């Protein structure tokens, strides 16, 4: 089974990596691909160039079993959409179980995604829920979750797509916003980002005010 975790990774931090590792271990995924997005439609524009974020991400996953980087969306000219990316990956892995990993906050806004109802036809949706996070209790997204929910991990291996599985994970209160603010104010980010990433951030003065 293949896990897919997208994001701006602006910059990548240890909570990103722990999320990928936790989901991979709990669901027995063969690997999790971290997929940096060039400029997501529903989020603020990243503060550093895509090539820099990609370099940091590759440094972050180096040596971690089962984690790798997939930069396909950065090689697309024009806007990228998750449903189109999934179609391409599905073409490459026709019978393989694909697990799109999203946070509970992203799940709550899933109906704003392009052709969002087709995502479940292309992959399983794995909703990573931190302590205290709530899923929608009404509306179209709630109905989709209720229709496709399965608590069994084995269900993900039985089909190549079509299951929504909620995975409760430990909460790490780390955000890219907080990391950027610390760097901008010349504050320590040790243990918030991987050491190799920290060294690059400091050496190149990324996210610094001046």
Short mmCIF file of C-alpha atoms in Angstrom, two decimals:
data_model
loop_
_atom_site.label_atom_id
_atom_site.label_comp_id
_atom_site.label_asym_id
_atom_site.label_seq_id
_atom_site.Cartn_x
_atom_site.Cartn_y
_atom_site.Cartn_z
CA UNK A 1 0.00 0.00 0.00
CA UNK A 2 1.20 3.47 -0.89
CA UNK A 3 0.63 6.54 1.28
CA UNK A 4 0.51 10.06 -0.16
CA UNK A 5 0.98 13.14 2.02
CA UNK A 6 0.80 16.53 0.37
CA UNK A 7 1.51 19.99 1.71
CA UNK A 8 3.48 23.16 1.24
CA UNK A 9 6.14 22.08 3.77
CA UNK A 10 7.01 25.73 4.30
CA UNK A 11 9.23 24.59 5.96
CA UNK A 12 9.05 20.89 6.75
CA UNK A 13 9.12 20.23 10.52
CA UNK A 14 9.17 17.20 12.81
CA UNK A 15 5.37 17.01 13.14
CA UNK A 16 5.17 16.39 9.38
CA UNK A 17 7.61 13.52 9.70
CA UNK A 18 5.98 12.03 12.80
CA UNK A 19 2.62 12.11 11.03
CA UNK A 20 4.03 10.21 8.05
CA UNK A 21 5.80 7.69 10.28
CA UNK A 22 2.80 7.12 12.56
CA UNK A 23 0.41 6.53 9.66
CA UNK A 24 2.88 4.28 7.84
CA UNK A 25 3.42 2.09 10.90
CA UNK A 26 -0.22 1.90 11.97
CA UNK A 27 -1.52 1.06 8.50
CA UNK A 28 1.48 -1.07 7.47
CA UNK A 29 2.06 1.03 4.36
CA UNK A 30 4.95 0.11 2.09
CA UNK A 31 5.96 3.74 1.87
CA UNK A 32 4.69 7.28 2.32
CA UNK A 33 5.47 9.82 -0.37
CA UNK A 34 5.68 13.42 0.80
CA UNK A 35 4.48 15.58 -2.07
CA UNK A 36 5.27 19.30 -1.94
CA UNK A 37 2.71 21.56 -3.60
CA UNK A 38 3.80 24.58 -5.66
CA UNK A 39 1.06 27.02 -4.63
CA UNK A 40 -2.11 25.48 -3.13
CA UNK A 41 -5.34 27.26 -3.98
CA UNK A 42 -6.79 27.07 -0.45
CA UNK A 43 -3.70 28.18 1.47
CA UNK A 44 -1.44 31.21 1.62
CA UNK A 45 1.37 31.28 -0.91
CA UNK A 46 4.59 29.67 0.38
CA UNK A 47 7.26 32.09 1.56
CA UNK A 48 10.25 30.43 -0.10
CA UNK A 49 10.75 28.99 -3.57
CA UNK A 50 9.52 25.51 -4.40
CA UNK A 51 13.06 24.36 -5.20
CA UNK A 52 14.19 25.36 -1.71
CA UNK A 53 11.26 23.66 0.01
CA UNK A 54 11.98 20.54 -2.03
CA UNK A 55 15.64 20.57 -1.00
CA UNK A 56 14.70 20.92 2.67
CA UNK A 57 12.17 18.09 2.38
CA UNK A 58 14.69 15.75 0.78
CA UNK A 59 17.15 16.53 3.56
CA UNK A 60 14.44 15.84 6.15
CA UNK A 61 13.51 12.35 4.93
CA UNK A 62 17.05 11.19 4.19
CA UNK A 63 17.71 7.94 6.02
CA UNK A 64 14.13 7.49 7.31
CA UNK A 65 12.85 4.05 6.21
CA UNK A 66 9.64 4.13 4.21
CA UNK A 67 9.57 7.88 3.59
CA UNK A 68 10.44 9.47 0.26
CA UNK A 69 9.75 12.65 -1.70
CA UNK A 70 7.63 12.85 -4.86
CA UNK A 71 8.10 16.19 -6.64
CA UNK A 72 5.70 15.63 -9.55
CA UNK A 73 3.43 18.55 -8.68
CA UNK A 74 6.38 20.94 -8.76
CA UNK A 75 7.05 19.86 -12.34
CA UNK A 76 3.56 20.76 -13.55
CA UNK A 77 3.14 24.00 -15.47
CA UNK A 78 0.07 25.81 -14.24
CA UNK A 79 -2.23 25.03 -11.29
CA UNK A 80 -2.12 21.59 -9.68
CA UNK A 81 -5.13 19.74 -8.34
CA UNK A 82 -5.05 16.71 -6.06
CA UNK A 83 -7.64 14.81 -8.09
CA UNK A 84 -5.52 15.15 -11.23
CA UNK A 85 -2.38 14.07 -9.39
CA UNK A 86 -4.23 11.02 -8.06
CA UNK A 87 -5.38 10.09 -11.55
CA UNK A 88 -1.76 10.05 -12.74
CA UNK A 89 -0.60 7.97 -9.78
CA UNK A 90 -3.54 5.62 -10.27
CA UNK A 91 -2.49 5.12 -13.89
CA UNK A 92 0.97 4.15 -12.64
CA UNK A 93 -0.38 1.81 -9.94
CA UNK A 94 -3.64 0.46 -11.35
CA UNK A 95 -4.28 -2.25 -8.77
CA UNK A 96 -2.35 -0.89 -5.81
CA UNK A 97 -3.99 0.45 -2.69
CA UNK A 98 -3.46 4.23 -2.54
CA UNK A 99 -3.97 6.12 0.72
CA UNK A 100 -4.32 9.89 0.56
CA UNK A 101 -3.40 11.20 4.02
CA UNK A 102 -5.09 14.41 5.13
CA UNK A 103 -5.55 16.13 8.47
CA UNK A 104 -8.91 16.59 10.16
CA UNK A 105 -8.78 20.31 9.39
CA UNK A 106 -8.37 19.58 5.67
CA UNK A 107 -11.14 16.98 5.83
CA UNK A 108 -13.51 19.60 7.21
CA UNK A 109 -12.97 21.68 4.06
CA UNK A 110 -12.82 18.79 1.61
CA UNK A 111 -15.87 20.03 -0.30
CA UNK A 112 -13.83 23.06 -1.41
CA UNK A 113 -11.36 20.84 -3.27
CA UNK A 114 -11.63 20.49 -7.04
CA UNK A 115 -13.85 17.49 -7.94
CA UNK A 116 -13.61 16.41 -4.31
CA UNK A 117 -16.21 13.65 -4.56
CA UNK A 118 -14.04 11.83 -7.10
CA UNK A 119 -11.09 11.51 -4.71
CA UNK A 120 -12.62 8.47 -3.01
CA UNK A 121 -12.88 6.73 -6.38
CA UNK A 122 -9.13 7.05 -6.89
CA UNK A 123 -7.76 6.41 -3.41
CA UNK A 124 -8.62 5.67 0.19
CA UNK A 125 -8.83 8.75 2.39
CA UNK A 126 -6.90 8.43 5.62
CA UNK A 127 -7.88 11.21 8.01
CA UNK A 128 -5.16 11.80 10.59
CA UNK A 129 -6.91 13.12 13.69
CA UNK A 130 -4.99 14.73 16.52
CA UNK A 131 -6.39 14.80 20.08
CA UNK A 132 -9.32 17.20 20.30
CA UNK A 133 -9.80 17.48 16.54
CA UNK A 134 -13.36 17.02 15.33
CA UNK A 135 -14.71 15.84 12.01
CA UNK A 136 -17.76 17.40 10.33
CA UNK A 137 -21.02 16.26 11.93
CA UNK A 138 -23.31 17.48 9.16
CA UNK A 139 -23.20 18.43 5.50
CA UNK A 140 -21.81 16.81 2.38
CA UNK A 141 -18.40 15.90 3.83
CA UNK A 142 -19.98 14.26 6.89
CA UNK A 143 -22.24 12.25 4.58
CA UNK A 144 -19.26 11.10 2.51
CA UNK A 145 -17.37 10.01 5.63
CA UNK A 146 -20.37 8.11 6.97
CA UNK A 147 -20.90 6.37 3.63
CA UNK A 148 -17.31 5.19 3.22
CA UNK A 149 -16.00 4.90 6.78
CA UNK A 150 -14.34 1.66 7.88
CA UNK A 151 -12.44 1.29 11.15
CA UNK A 152 -10.63 -1.85 9.99
CA UNK A 153 -7.06 -1.36 8.81
CA UNK A 154 -7.46 -4.53 6.76
CA UNK A 155 -10.14 -2.80 4.67
CA UNK A 156 -7.46 -0.63 3.09
CA UNK A 157 -5.69 -3.66 1.69
CA UNK A 158 -8.86 -5.33 0.44
CA UNK A 159 -9.52 -2.67 -2.19
CA UNK A 160 -7.42 -0.17 -4.10
CA UNK A 161 -9.67 2.80 -3.18
CA UNK A 162 -13.03 3.73 -1.67
CA UNK A 163 -12.49 3.57 2.11
CA UNK A 164 -12.32 6.44 4.58
CA UNK A 165 -10.26 5.50 7.62
CA UNK A 166 -9.78 7.77 10.62
CA UNK A 167 -6.38 7.35 12.22
CA UNK A 168 -5.92 8.90 15.66
CA UNK A 169 -2.34 10.10 16.09
CA UNK A 170 -0.41 11.75 18.90
CA UNK A 171 -0.53 15.51 18.81
CA UNK A 172 2.64 17.53 18.29
CA UNK A 173 1.87 21.21 18.70
CA UNK A 174 4.25 22.38 15.98
CA UNK A 175 3.30 24.44 12.97
CA UNK A 176 5.20 25.82 10.00
CA UNK A 177 3.87 29.26 10.93
CA UNK A 178 5.48 29.03 14.37
CA UNK A 179 8.76 27.83 12.87
CA UNK A 180 8.77 30.72 10.39
CA UNK A 181 8.05 33.24 13.17
CA UNK A 182 10.91 31.88 15.26
CA UNK A 183 13.32 32.10 12.34
CA UNK A 184 12.15 35.63 11.54
CA UNK A 185 12.86 36.66 15.12
CA UNK A 186 16.18 34.82 15.35
CA UNK A 187 14.86 32.32 17.88
CA UNK A 188 15.92 28.69 18.29
CA UNK A 189 14.17 26.03 16.17
CA UNK A 190 16.22 23.11 17.47
CA UNK A 191 14.07 19.97 17.93
CA UNK A 192 11.25 21.58 15.91
CA UNK A 193 12.84 20.73 12.57
CA UNK A 194 15.25 17.92 11.61
CA UNK A 195 18.86 18.85 12.33
CA UNK A 196 19.90 18.75 8.66
CA UNK A 197 17.02 21.12 7.87
CA UNK A 198 17.94 23.43 10.75
CA UNK A 199 21.49 23.75 9.49
CA UNK A 200 20.30 24.74 6.01
CA UNK A 201 17.76 27.21 7.41
CA UNK A 202 20.41 28.95 9.50
CA UNK A 203 23.20 28.85 6.95
CA UNK A 204 21.04 30.36 4.21
CA UNK A 205 19.07 32.62 6.56
CA UNK A 206 15.78 31.30 5.18
CA UNK A 207 12.66 32.99 6.55
CA UNK A 208 14.82 35.64 8.24
CA UNK A 209 13.47 39.19 8.28
CA UNK A 210 16.46 40.62 6.45
#
